[in-house]
Amino acid sequence: MDDSRHRPQEDPVTHDVTNQVPPLTGHDVSADPALLEGLAREGADWATGELRQLGLLAGSAKAQEWGRLANEHPPVLRTHDRYGNRIDEVEFHPAWHELMTVAVESGAHAAPWTSARPGAHVARAAKFFTWSQVEAGHGCPISMTYAAVAALRHSPSLRAEWEPLLASRTYDFGLRPPRDKRGVLAGMAMTEKQGGSDVRANSTRAEPLGDGTFALTGHKWFNSAPMCDVFLVLAQAPGGLSCFLLPRVLPDGTRNAMRLMRLKDKLGNRSNASAEVEYEGAVAYLVGEEGRGVRTIIEMVNMTRLDCVIGSAAGMRYGLTQALHHTRHRRAFGRTLSEQPLMRSVLADLALESEAATTLMTRLAGATDRAIGGDAAEGLFRRAALAAGKYWVCKRAPVHAAEALECLGGNGYVEESQMPRLFRESPLNGIWEGSGNVAALDLIRVMAREPEAVEAFFAEVALAQDRRVADAAERVLKRLASAGEADARRVAEEMTLVLQASLLVRYAPAAVADAFCASRLSGDWGRAFGTLPSGLDLEAILDRAAPA
C-alpha cells in the first residue's frame, strides 16, 4: 500500500533571506560633517569628544531598542492609588528612563546655563540634535527644562533656588520636595481650551495669598510633560496676565493641587506624556512682573523654538541616514538603488535639505550663545532668523520624512523600520510653540517693530559675497517693502532660503552650495524632491552625507 501521501513532506525552501538591508547599528550618529563643522565654527570644538561618545551610543543597537520600547509602551496616567488617594502620577517604561538619563547626564538639557565655557549652548544643541535621533519624544522635557531657566532669570530669587537643580546632570525621577532631589525637570502650561495660541484669552485665575504666593484656579488644555517637578504657567492675576512657577510638590512634602485629568492621545510623540490639567487653588510663585506674563514666558518660548529647529533638523538627518543606508544595500534591476539615476537625485535633494537645516541650526545656536553673552548684534540677527527658520525648517520636516520613507519602499511603511514613527513625529515641531502662521506672523511683527533685526539678518546674508545670493536677497527685499500679514508665509520661506544659501556658500563644499543655489534660489526646481537641475555633482553631495 502506498502511504506516501500520509508521510510528512519537507517544506520547500522559500524563506531564504536575500536582498534585505542589514540593520544600521554600530555607527556614530554625530559623524555628520555639517554638524561637526558647525560645532567647531560656532566655538564649541571642545565638546567634540563628548559629542562623538554620545553619537556612538546613539548608533548602538541598545539605544535603538530603548527608542522602540519607549514608543511601543507609552506612558500611563495613574490618578489614584489603590486606596483611593489622589496621586496624579505618570508611569513610564524603563526604556524612557534610560533615554532621559543619557540626555541629562550628557548635558542636553539646562547644563549650558551654569557653564562658563564659550559655545556651551552650541555644544548642547549638537547633543540634542544627536540624541534626538534615537527617540524624539523624550526631547520635550529636556527642551522645557533647558528653556525654563531663561524665564526664571526674570526673578533672581527663584533663579537662585531652581537653576542649580534644573542644570544638574543627575536624572532624579519621582515627585518629592525639591530639597530632597539631586535634579529636577521643568514643563510648561500656556494653552487653554478657548484660546489656543491666543494666550491673552486665558481664564485661569491667580489670587494673591498674602505671603508672596498665589493660588491658581482653572484649566490647561495642553500641559507639556506633566510628570515634571515644576512648571511655568500663565494665569490672570489682579495686575493682568502673568507668569508663574508652579511646583508639583510643596516644600512641606504635600502634593500641590494640580490634577492630571487625562493624557492626550497624539498622532506622534507617543513616548512623551502631554496632559489636560486642572488647578484647584494650586500654589504658585510669580515670575517677573505682574501683568507681563507673555513678555516673561517668551524668553522660554524663544529657547524652545530653537529646539523646534534642532528637532526638525535631527529628524531630517535621521531620515536621510536611513534612506542612504537602505538604498546602498538594496538591489533592483541589476544594481543598487543608490546607483539608479533618479534615486540619486532624490537622495541628493534630501541631503541638501538636511545640510541646510543643520547649518542653520548651528548658526542659530551660536547666535544664542553670543546674544546671552551680551552681543546685541547677534541678538538682533537671532530675532529675525529664528522666527523665519522656525517656520520654514519645521515646514520642510514632514515632506522630507515622507520622501525618506518612500526611499525604503514598502519596508518604510512598516512599523519595524521606525520610519512611520519619524513620519508621525515630523509635524509636531511645526505646531509646537506656535504653528506656522504664528511663527510667520511673528516675523512680520519683527519687521514692523524691530527693523534693525531685519537689517542684521540681511547683513548676515551679504557675508556670502555671492551674486546668486545677492540677487535672491534683492528679490526678497523688494517683497518685504509691501508685505502684509497675508504674505507672511512667503516672506518667511524666502528669507530662510536666502539665509541657508548664504551659510552654505560660506561653509559647505562647492558641490553642496551650488546645488542648493541652483535649485532653491533659481526657480529651476520641481515641486517634489528629486527634481534637481542637471549638471550638479551629486556624487560629492552623497559621499558627504553618507553615514559613517
Coordinates of C-alpha atoms in Angstrom, one line a residue:
M1 CA 0.0 0.0 0.0
D2 CA 1.4 3.4 -1.0
D3 CA 1.2 5.7 2.1
S4 CA 3.5 8.4 0.8
R5 CA 0.6 10.9 0.9
H6 CA 0.4 10.3 4.6
R7 CA 4.1 11.0 5.3
P8 CA 5.2 14.5 6.4
Q9 CA 6.6 16.4 3.4
E10 CA 9.6 18.7 3.7
D11 CA 8.7 22.3 3.1
P12 CA 10.2 23.8 0.0
V13 CA 12.9 26.4 0.7
T14 CA 11.0 29.7 0.4
H15 CA 12.4 31.7 3.3
D16 CA 16.0 32.3 2.5
V17 CA 16.5 35.9 3.3
T18 CA 18.2 37.7 0.4
N19 CA 18.4 41.3 -0.8
Q20 CA 17.3 42.6 2.6
V21 CA 19.2 45.5 4.2
P22 CA 21.3 44.9 7.3
P23 CA 20.5 46.8 10.4
L24 CA 22.1 50.2 10.7
T25 CA 23.9 49.9 14.0
G26 CA 27.3 50.5 15.4
H27 CA 27.8 53.8 13.7
D28 CA 28.4 57.3 15.1
V29 CA 25.3 59.3 14.7
S30 CA 27.2 62.5 15.3
A31 CA 29.6 61.8 12.4
D32 CA 27.8 64.3 10.3
P33 CA 30.2 66.8 8.5
A34 CA 27.7 69.7 8.7
L35 CA 27.2 69.1 12.4
L36 CA 30.8 68.7 13.3
E37 CA 32.0 71.6 11.2
G38 CA 29.3 73.8 12.7
L39 CA 30.2 72.8 16.2
A40 CA 33.8 73.9 15.6
R41 CA 32.8 77.1 13.7
E42 CA 30.5 78.3 16.4
G43 CA 33.0 78.0 19.2
A44 CA 32.3 74.6 20.7
D45 CA 35.1 72.4 19.3
W46 CA 36.0 71.5 22.9
A47 CA 32.8 69.4 23.0
T48 CA 33.7 67.2 20.1
G49 CA 34.9 64.2 22.2
E50 CA 31.7 64.2 24.3
L51 CA 29.6 64.5 21.2
R52 CA 31.3 61.6 19.5
Q53 CA 30.9 59.4 22.5
L54 CA 27.2 60.3 22.6
G55 CA 26.9 59.6 18.9
L56 CA 28.4 56.1 19.2
L57 CA 25.8 55.3 21.9
A58 CA 23.0 56.8 19.8
G59 CA 24.1 54.5 16.9
S60 CA 24.1 51.4 19.1
A61 CA 21.6 48.6 19.0
K62 CA 20.9 49.1 22.7
A63 CA 19.9 52.7 22.3
Q64 CA 17.8 52.0 19.3
E65 CA 15.9 49.4 21.3
W66 CA 15.3 51.9 24.1
G67 CA 13.7 54.2 21.5
R68 CA 11.5 51.4 20.2
L69 CA 10.3 50.2 23.6
A70 CA 9.6 53.8 24.8
N71 CA 7.2 54.2 21.9
E72 CA 5.6 50.8 21.9
H73 CA 4.9 51.2 25.7
P74 CA 3.6 54.8 26.1
P75 CA 3.1 56.5 29.5
V76 CA 0.1 55.6 31.6
L77 CA -1.8 58.0 33.9
R78 CA -2.5 56.9 37.5
T79 CA -4.8 59.4 39.0
H80 CA -5.3 57.5 42.3
D81 CA -3.6 54.9 44.3
R82 CA -5.2 51.5 45.3
Y83 CA -6.7 53.2 48.4
G84 CA -8.4 56.0 46.5
N85 CA -5.9 58.7 47.3
R86 CA -5.2 61.2 44.6
I87 CA -1.6 60.8 43.3
D88 CA -1.6 62.1 39.7
E89 CA 1.4 60.1 38.7
V90 CA 2.6 59.2 35.2
E91 CA 4.1 55.8 34.7
F92 CA 6.8 55.2 32.1
H93 CA 8.5 52.1 30.6
P94 CA 12.1 51.7 31.9
A95 CA 13.4 52.5 28.4
W96 CA 12.1 56.0 28.8
H97 CA 14.2 56.5 31.9
E98 CA 17.3 55.2 30.1
L99 CA 16.8 57.8 27.4
M100 CA 16.3 60.5 29.9
T101 CA 19.3 59.5 32.0
V102 CA 21.6 59.8 29.0
A103 CA 20.1 63.1 27.9
V104 CA 20.5 64.7 31.3
E105 CA 24.0 63.2 32.0
S106 CA 25.2 64.5 28.6
G107 CA 24.0 68.0 29.4
A108 CA 21.5 68.1 26.6
H109 CA 19.1 69.9 29.0
A110 CA 19.8 73.0 31.1
A111 CA 23.5 72.4 31.7
P112 CA 24.8 75.3 29.5
W113 CA 23.3 77.9 31.8
T114 CA 25.8 77.1 34.6
S115 CA 28.8 76.6 32.2
A116 CA 31.4 79.3 31.7
R117 CA 32.7 77.8 28.5
P118 CA 32.2 79.6 25.3
G119 CA 29.9 77.8 22.9
A120 CA 28.1 75.9 25.7
H121 CA 24.7 76.4 24.1
V122 CA 26.1 75.2 20.7
A123 CA 27.5 72.1 22.3
R124 CA 24.1 71.5 24.0
A125 CA 22.4 71.9 20.6
A126 CA 24.7 69.4 18.9
K127 CA 24.0 66.9 21.7
F128 CA 20.2 67.5 21.5
F129 CA 20.4 67.0 17.7
T130 CA 22.4 63.8 18.0
W131 CA 20.4 62.1 20.9
S132 CA 17.1 63.1 19.4
Q133 CA 17.7 60.8 16.5
V134 CA 17.4 57.9 18.9
E135 CA 13.9 58.9 20.0
A136 CA 12.3 62.3 19.7
G137 CA 9.6 62.2 22.3
H138 CA 11.8 62.4 25.4
G139 CA 13.2 65.7 24.0
C140 CA 10.1 67.6 25.2
P141 CA 11.0 67.6 29.0
I142 CA 14.7 68.0 28.1
S143 CA 13.8 71.1 26.0
M144 CA 11.4 72.5 28.5
T145 CA 14.0 72.2 31.3
Y146 CA 16.5 74.0 29.1
A147 CA 14.2 76.8 28.3
A148 CA 12.7 77.4 31.7
V149 CA 15.9 78.9 33.0
A150 CA 15.7 81.7 30.6
A151 CA 12.4 82.8 32.0
L152 CA 13.4 82.3 35.6
R153 CA 16.2 84.9 35.1
H154 CA 13.4 87.5 35.5
S155 CA 13.2 86.5 39.2
P156 CA 16.7 86.3 40.8
S157 CA 15.4 84.6 44.0
L158 CA 13.6 81.8 42.0
R159 CA 16.6 81.5 39.7
A160 CA 18.9 81.0 42.7
E161 CA 16.7 78.3 44.1
W162 CA 15.9 76.4 40.9
E163 CA 18.6 76.9 38.4
P164 CA 21.2 74.6 40.1
L165 CA 18.6 71.8 40.2
L166 CA 17.4 72.3 36.6
A167 CA 21.0 72.4 35.4
S168 CA 22.1 69.3 37.4
R169 CA 23.4 66.4 35.4
T170 CA 21.5 63.9 37.6
Y171 CA 18.2 62.4 36.4
D172 CA 16.2 62.0 39.6
F173 CA 12.7 60.9 38.6
G174 CA 9.8 61.0 41.1
L175 CA 7.7 63.5 42.9
R176 CA 9.5 64.6 46.1
P177 CA 10.2 68.0 47.7
P178 CA 12.9 69.8 45.6
R179 CA 15.3 70.0 48.5
D180 CA 15.3 66.2 48.6
K181 CA 16.2 65.8 44.9
R182 CA 19.5 65.9 43.1
G183 CA 18.0 67.3 39.9
V184 CA 14.6 68.4 38.6
L185 CA 12.8 68.8 35.3
A186 CA 10.5 71.6 34.1
G187 CA 7.4 71.6 31.9
M188 CA 5.1 74.4 30.7
A189 CA 1.4 75.1 30.6
M190 CA 0.1 78.0 28.5
T191 CA -2.7 76.7 26.2
E192 CA -6.4 76.7 27.3
K193 CA -9.5 75.3 25.6
Q194 CA -10.8 78.6 24.4
G195 CA -7.6 80.3 23.5
G196 CA -5.0 78.1 21.8
S197 CA -2.2 80.4 20.7
D198 CA -4.2 83.4 21.9
V199 CA -3.0 83.2 25.4
R200 CA -4.4 86.6 26.3
A201 CA -7.8 84.8 26.3
N202 CA -6.7 82.6 29.2
S203 CA -9.1 82.3 32.0
T204 CA -7.0 80.6 34.7
R205 CA -7.1 82.9 37.8
A206 CA -4.2 83.7 40.1
E207 CA -5.2 85.1 43.5
P208 CA -2.7 86.6 46.0
L209 CA -2.4 84.6 49.2
G210 CA -0.8 87.4 51.2
D211 CA 2.6 85.6 51.7
G212 CA 4.0 86.3 48.3
T213 CA 2.5 83.3 46.7
F214 CA -0.6 82.9 44.5
A215 CA -3.5 80.4 44.3
L216 CA -4.1 79.2 40.7
T217 CA -7.6 78.0 39.7
G218 CA -8.5 77.0 36.2
H219 CA -7.5 74.6 33.5
K220 CA -4.9 74.0 30.8
W221 CA -5.7 72.2 27.6
F222 CA -2.1 71.2 26.9
N223 CA 0.4 70.7 29.7
S224 CA 3.8 69.7 28.3
A225 CA 5.5 66.9 30.2
P226 CA 3.1 66.7 33.3
M227 CA 5.4 64.3 35.1
C228 CA 8.0 67.1 35.7
D229 CA 8.8 68.7 39.0
V230 CA 7.9 72.3 38.2
F231 CA 6.0 74.3 35.5
L232 CA 5.9 77.7 34.0
V233 CA 2.2 78.7 33.8
L234 CA 0.3 81.7 32.5
A235 CA -2.7 82.9 34.6
Q236 CA -4.7 86.1 35.1
A237 CA -3.5 87.9 38.2
P238 CA -5.1 91.1 39.5
G239 CA -2.5 93.0 37.5
G240 CA -3.1 91.1 34.3
L241 CA -1.8 88.0 32.6
S242 CA 1.3 86.9 34.5
C243 CA 3.8 84.1 34.5
F244 CA 4.1 81.7 37.5
L245 CA 6.3 78.9 38.7
L246 CA 4.1 76.0 39.9
P247 CA 5.8 73.1 41.7
R248 CA 4.2 69.7 41.8
V249 CA 5.3 69.1 45.4
L250 CA 5.3 71.8 48.0
P251 CA 8.2 72.4 50.5
D252 CA 6.3 70.5 53.2
G253 CA 6.1 67.4 51.0
T254 CA 2.4 67.7 50.2
R255 CA 1.2 67.4 46.6
N256 CA 0.2 70.7 45.0
A257 CA -3.4 71.0 43.8
M258 CA -2.6 70.3 40.2
R259 CA -4.9 67.5 38.9
L260 CA -4.0 65.5 35.8
M261 CA -7.3 64.9 34.0
R262 CA -6.2 62.8 31.1
L263 CA -3.2 62.2 28.8
K264 CA -3.5 63.3 25.2
D265 CA -3.8 60.5 22.6
K266 CA -1.5 62.0 20.0
L267 CA -0.5 61.4 16.4
G268 CA 3.1 61.0 17.3
N269 CA 5.4 61.9 20.2
R270 CA 3.9 58.7 21.8
S271 CA 6.6 58.1 24.4
N272 CA 6.1 61.5 25.9
A273 CA 3.1 62.5 28.2
S274 CA 1.0 65.5 27.4
A275 CA -1.9 66.2 29.6
E276 CA -5.0 68.3 30.4
V277 CA -4.8 69.7 33.9
E278 CA -7.0 71.4 36.4
Y279 CA -5.7 73.7 39.2
E280 CA -7.8 73.8 42.4
G281 CA -6.0 76.6 44.3
A282 CA -2.6 75.4 43.3
V283 CA 0.2 77.3 45.0
A284 CA 2.5 79.2 42.5
Y285 CA 5.2 81.9 42.6
L286 CA 5.2 85.0 40.4
V287 CA 8.0 85.1 37.8
G288 CA 8.9 88.5 36.5
E289 CA 6.4 91.4 36.8
E290 CA 2.7 91.0 37.3
G291 CA 0.8 91.7 34.1
R292 CA 3.8 91.0 31.9
G293 CA 3.4 87.2 31.7
V294 CA 3.8 87.0 27.9
R295 CA 7.0 89.1 27.9
T296 CA 8.4 86.8 30.6
I297 CA 7.5 83.4 29.2
I298 CA 8.5 84.5 25.7
E299 CA 12.1 84.0 26.9
M300 CA 11.3 80.3 27.4
V301 CA 9.4 80.1 24.1
N302 CA 12.3 81.5 22.1
M303 CA 14.5 78.8 23.5
T304 CA 12.1 76.0 22.7
R305 CA 11.6 77.5 19.3
L306 CA 15.3 77.0 18.7
D307 CA 14.8 73.3 19.8
C308 CA 12.0 73.1 17.2
V309 CA 14.5 73.9 14.6
I310 CA 17.1 71.5 16.1
G311 CA 14.5 68.7 16.4
S312 CA 13.3 69.1 12.8
A313 CA 16.9 69.1 11.5
A314 CA 17.6 66.0 13.6
G315 CA 14.6 64.2 12.0
M316 CA 15.8 65.2 8.6
R317 CA 19.2 63.8 9.3
Y318 CA 17.8 60.6 10.7
G319 CA 15.5 60.1 7.6
L320 CA 18.4 60.8 5.2
T321 CA 20.7 58.4 7.0
Q322 CA 18.1 55.6 6.8
A323 CA 17.4 56.3 3.2
L324 CA 21.1 56.3 2.2
H325 CA 21.8 53.1 4.1
H326 CA 18.8 51.3 2.6
T327 CA 19.5 52.3 -1.0
R328 CA 23.1 51.4 -0.8
H329 CA 22.3 47.9 0.2
R330 CA 19.0 47.1 -1.7
R331 CA 19.3 45.9 -5.3
A332 CA 16.8 46.3 -8.1
F333 CA 17.2 45.8 -11.8
G334 CA 20.7 44.6 -11.6
R335 CA 22.2 47.3 -9.4
T336 CA 21.8 49.0 -6.0
L337 CA 19.0 51.6 -5.6
S338 CA 21.6 54.2 -4.9
E339 CA 23.1 53.7 -8.3
Q340 CA 19.8 54.4 -10.1
P341 CA 20.0 58.0 -11.6
L342 CA 16.5 59.1 -10.4
M343 CA 17.1 57.7 -6.9
R344 CA 20.4 59.5 -6.7
S345 CA 18.7 62.8 -7.5
V346 CA 16.1 62.1 -4.7
L347 CA 18.9 61.3 -2.2
A348 CA 21.0 64.3 -3.1
D349 CA 18.0 66.6 -2.8
L350 CA 17.2 65.2 0.7
A351 CA 20.9 65.6 1.6
L352 CA 20.8 69.3 0.6
E353 CA 17.7 69.9 2.7
S354 CA 19.2 68.2 5.7
E355 CA 22.6 70.0 5.5
A356 CA 20.8 73.4 5.0
A357 CA 18.7 72.8 8.2
T358 CA 21.7 71.6 10.2
T359 CA 23.9 74.5 9.2
L360 CA 21.1 77.0 10.0
M361 CA 20.6 75.2 13.4
T362 CA 24.2 75.5 14.4
R363 CA 24.3 79.2 13.3
L364 CA 21.2 79.9 15.4
A365 CA 22.7 78.1 18.4
G366 CA 25.9 80.2 18.0
A367 CA 23.8 83.4 17.9
T368 CA 22.1 82.3 21.1
D369 CA 25.4 81.8 22.9
R370 CA 26.7 85.2 21.8
A371 CA 23.4 87.0 22.5
I372 CA 23.2 85.6 26.0
G373 CA 26.8 86.8 26.4
G374 CA 25.8 90.3 25.6
D375 CA 26.3 90.6 21.8
A376 CA 23.5 92.9 20.7
A377 CA 24.0 92.4 17.0
E378 CA 23.8 88.6 17.4
G379 CA 20.6 89.1 19.4
L380 CA 19.1 91.1 16.6
F381 CA 20.0 88.6 13.9
R382 CA 18.6 85.8 16.0
R383 CA 15.3 87.6 16.5
A384 CA 14.6 87.6 12.8
A385 CA 16.4 84.4 11.8
L386 CA 14.8 82.3 14.5
A387 CA 11.2 83.3 13.5
A388 CA 11.8 82.6 9.8
G389 CA 13.8 79.4 10.4
K390 CA 11.3 78.0 12.9
Y391 CA 8.6 78.4 10.2
W392 CA 10.5 77.0 7.2
V393 CA 12.6 74.2 8.7
C394 CA 9.7 72.8 10.6
K395 CA 7.5 73.1 7.5
R396 CA 10.0 71.0 5.5
A397 CA 10.3 68.2 8.0
P398 CA 7.1 66.3 7.1
V399 CA 7.7 66.3 3.4
H400 CA 11.3 65.3 3.9
A401 CA 10.2 62.5 6.2
A402 CA 7.7 61.3 3.7
E403 CA 10.2 61.2 0.9
A404 CA 12.8 59.5 3.0
L405 CA 10.3 56.9 4.0
E406 CA 9.4 56.3 0.3
C407 CA 13.1 55.5 -0.4
L408 CA 12.6 52.4 1.6
G409 CA 9.5 51.4 -0.4
G410 CA 7.0 49.1 1.3
N411 CA 9.6 48.4 4.0
G412 CA 9.5 52.0 5.0
Y413 CA 5.7 51.8 5.6
V414 CA 6.1 49.0 8.1
E415 CA 6.5 49.9 11.8
E416 CA 9.6 47.8 12.3
S417 CA 11.6 50.2 10.1
Q418 CA 10.9 53.0 12.5
M419 CA 10.2 55.3 9.6
P420 CA 6.4 55.6 10.4
R421 CA 7.5 56.8 13.8
L422 CA 9.6 59.5 12.2
F423 CA 6.7 60.5 9.9
R424 CA 4.2 60.8 12.7
E425 CA 6.7 62.9 14.7
S426 CA 7.6 65.2 11.8
P427 CA 4.6 67.7 12.0
L428 CA 5.0 68.3 15.8
N429 CA 7.7 71.0 15.7
G430 CA 5.7 73.0 13.2
I431 CA 2.8 73.1 15.7
W432 CA 4.7 73.3 19.0
E433 CA 5.5 76.8 20.3
G434 CA 3.3 78.5 17.7
S435 CA 2.1 76.9 14.4
G436 CA 3.3 78.0 11.0
N437 CA 1.1 81.0 10.9
V438 CA 2.1 82.2 14.4
A439 CA 5.8 81.9 13.5
A440 CA 5.4 83.7 10.2
L441 CA 3.4 86.5 11.7
D442 CA 6.0 86.9 14.4
L443 CA 8.5 87.6 11.6
I444 CA 6.1 90.3 10.2
R445 CA 5.9 91.9 13.7
V446 CA 9.7 91.9 13.9
M447 CA 9.9 93.7 10.6
A448 CA 7.4 96.3 11.9
R449 CA 8.8 96.8 15.4
E450 CA 12.4 96.0 15.1
P451 CA 13.7 96.9 11.6
E452 CA 17.2 96.8 12.9
A453 CA 16.7 93.0 13.3
V454 CA 15.9 92.7 9.6
E455 CA 19.0 94.8 8.8
A456 CA 21.1 92.4 10.9
F457 CA 19.6 89.5 9.1
F458 CA 20.4 90.8 5.6
A459 CA 23.9 91.9 6.8
E460 CA 24.5 88.2 7.6
V461 CA 23.2 87.1 4.2
A462 CA 25.5 89.6 2.5
L463 CA 28.6 87.9 4.0
A464 CA 28.4 85.3 1.3
Q465 CA 29.6 87.8 -1.3
D466 CA 27.9 85.7 -3.9
R467 CA 26.0 87.0 -6.9
R468 CA 23.3 84.3 -6.7
V469 CA 22.7 85.0 -3.1
A470 CA 22.8 88.8 -3.6
D471 CA 20.2 88.6 -6.4
A472 CA 17.9 86.4 -4.4
A473 CA 18.2 88.7 -1.4
E474 CA 17.4 91.7 -3.5
R475 CA 14.2 90.0 -4.7
V476 CA 13.2 89.2 -1.1
L477 CA 13.8 92.8 0.0
K478 CA 11.5 94.0 -2.8
R479 CA 8.8 91.7 -1.5
L480 CA 9.3 93.0 2.1
A481 CA 8.6 96.5 1.0
S482 CA 4.9 95.8 0.5
A483 CA 4.5 92.6 2.6
G484 CA 1.5 92.3 4.9
E485 CA 0.1 89.6 7.1
A486 CA -1.2 87.6 4.1
D487 CA 2.4 87.4 2.7
A488 CA 3.9 86.2 6.0
R489 CA 4.5 82.6 4.9
R490 CA 6.1 83.6 1.6
V491 CA 8.4 86.1 3.4
A492 CA 9.5 83.5 6.0
E493 CA 10.2 80.9 3.3
E494 CA 12.2 83.2 1.1
M495 CA 14.1 84.7 3.9
T496 CA 15.1 81.3 5.3
L497 CA 16.2 80.0 1.9
V498 CA 18.4 83.0 1.2
L499 CA 20.0 82.7 4.6
Q500 CA 20.6 79.0 4.2
A501 CA 22.1 79.7 0.8
S502 CA 24.4 82.3 2.2
L503 CA 25.5 79.9 5.0
L504 CA 26.2 77.0 2.6
V505 CA 28.1 79.3 0.2
R506 CA 30.4 80.3 3.1
Y507 CA 30.7 77.0 4.9
A508 CA 29.8 73.9 2.7
P509 CA 31.6 72.3 -0.1
A510 CA 31.0 73.9 -3.5
A511 CA 29.0 70.9 -4.7
V512 CA 26.5 71.4 -1.9
A513 CA 26.3 75.2 -2.2
D514 CA 26.0 75.2 -6.0
A515 CA 23.2 72.6 -5.9
F516 CA 21.3 74.4 -3.2
C517 CA 21.5 77.8 -5.1
A518 CA 20.7 76.2 -8.4
S519 CA 17.6 74.6 -7.0
R520 CA 16.3 76.8 -4.2
L521 CA 17.2 80.2 -5.5
S522 CA 16.9 80.0 -9.3
G523 CA 13.5 78.6 -9.7
D524 CA 14.9 75.7 -11.8
W525 CA 13.5 73.1 -9.3
G526 CA 10.4 71.0 -9.4
R527 CA 7.7 70.7 -6.7
A528 CA 9.0 67.4 -5.2
F529 CA 12.3 66.1 -4.0
G530 CA 14.4 64.5 -6.8
T531 CA 13.9 67.3 -9.3
L532 CA 17.3 68.9 -9.1
P533 CA 18.7 70.7 -12.2
S534 CA 21.1 68.8 -14.4
G535 CA 24.8 69.1 -14.3
L536 CA 25.3 69.0 -10.5
D537 CA 28.0 67.0 -8.7
L538 CA 25.6 64.5 -7.0
E539 CA 28.4 62.1 -6.1
A540 CA 30.2 64.7 -3.9
I541 CA 26.9 65.5 -2.2
L542 CA 26.0 61.9 -1.5
D543 CA 29.5 61.0 -0.3
R544 CA 29.5 63.8 2.2
A545 CA 26.0 62.8 3.5
A546 CA 26.7 59.1 3.9
P547 CA 26.5 57.7 7.5
A548 CA 29.9 56.8 8.8

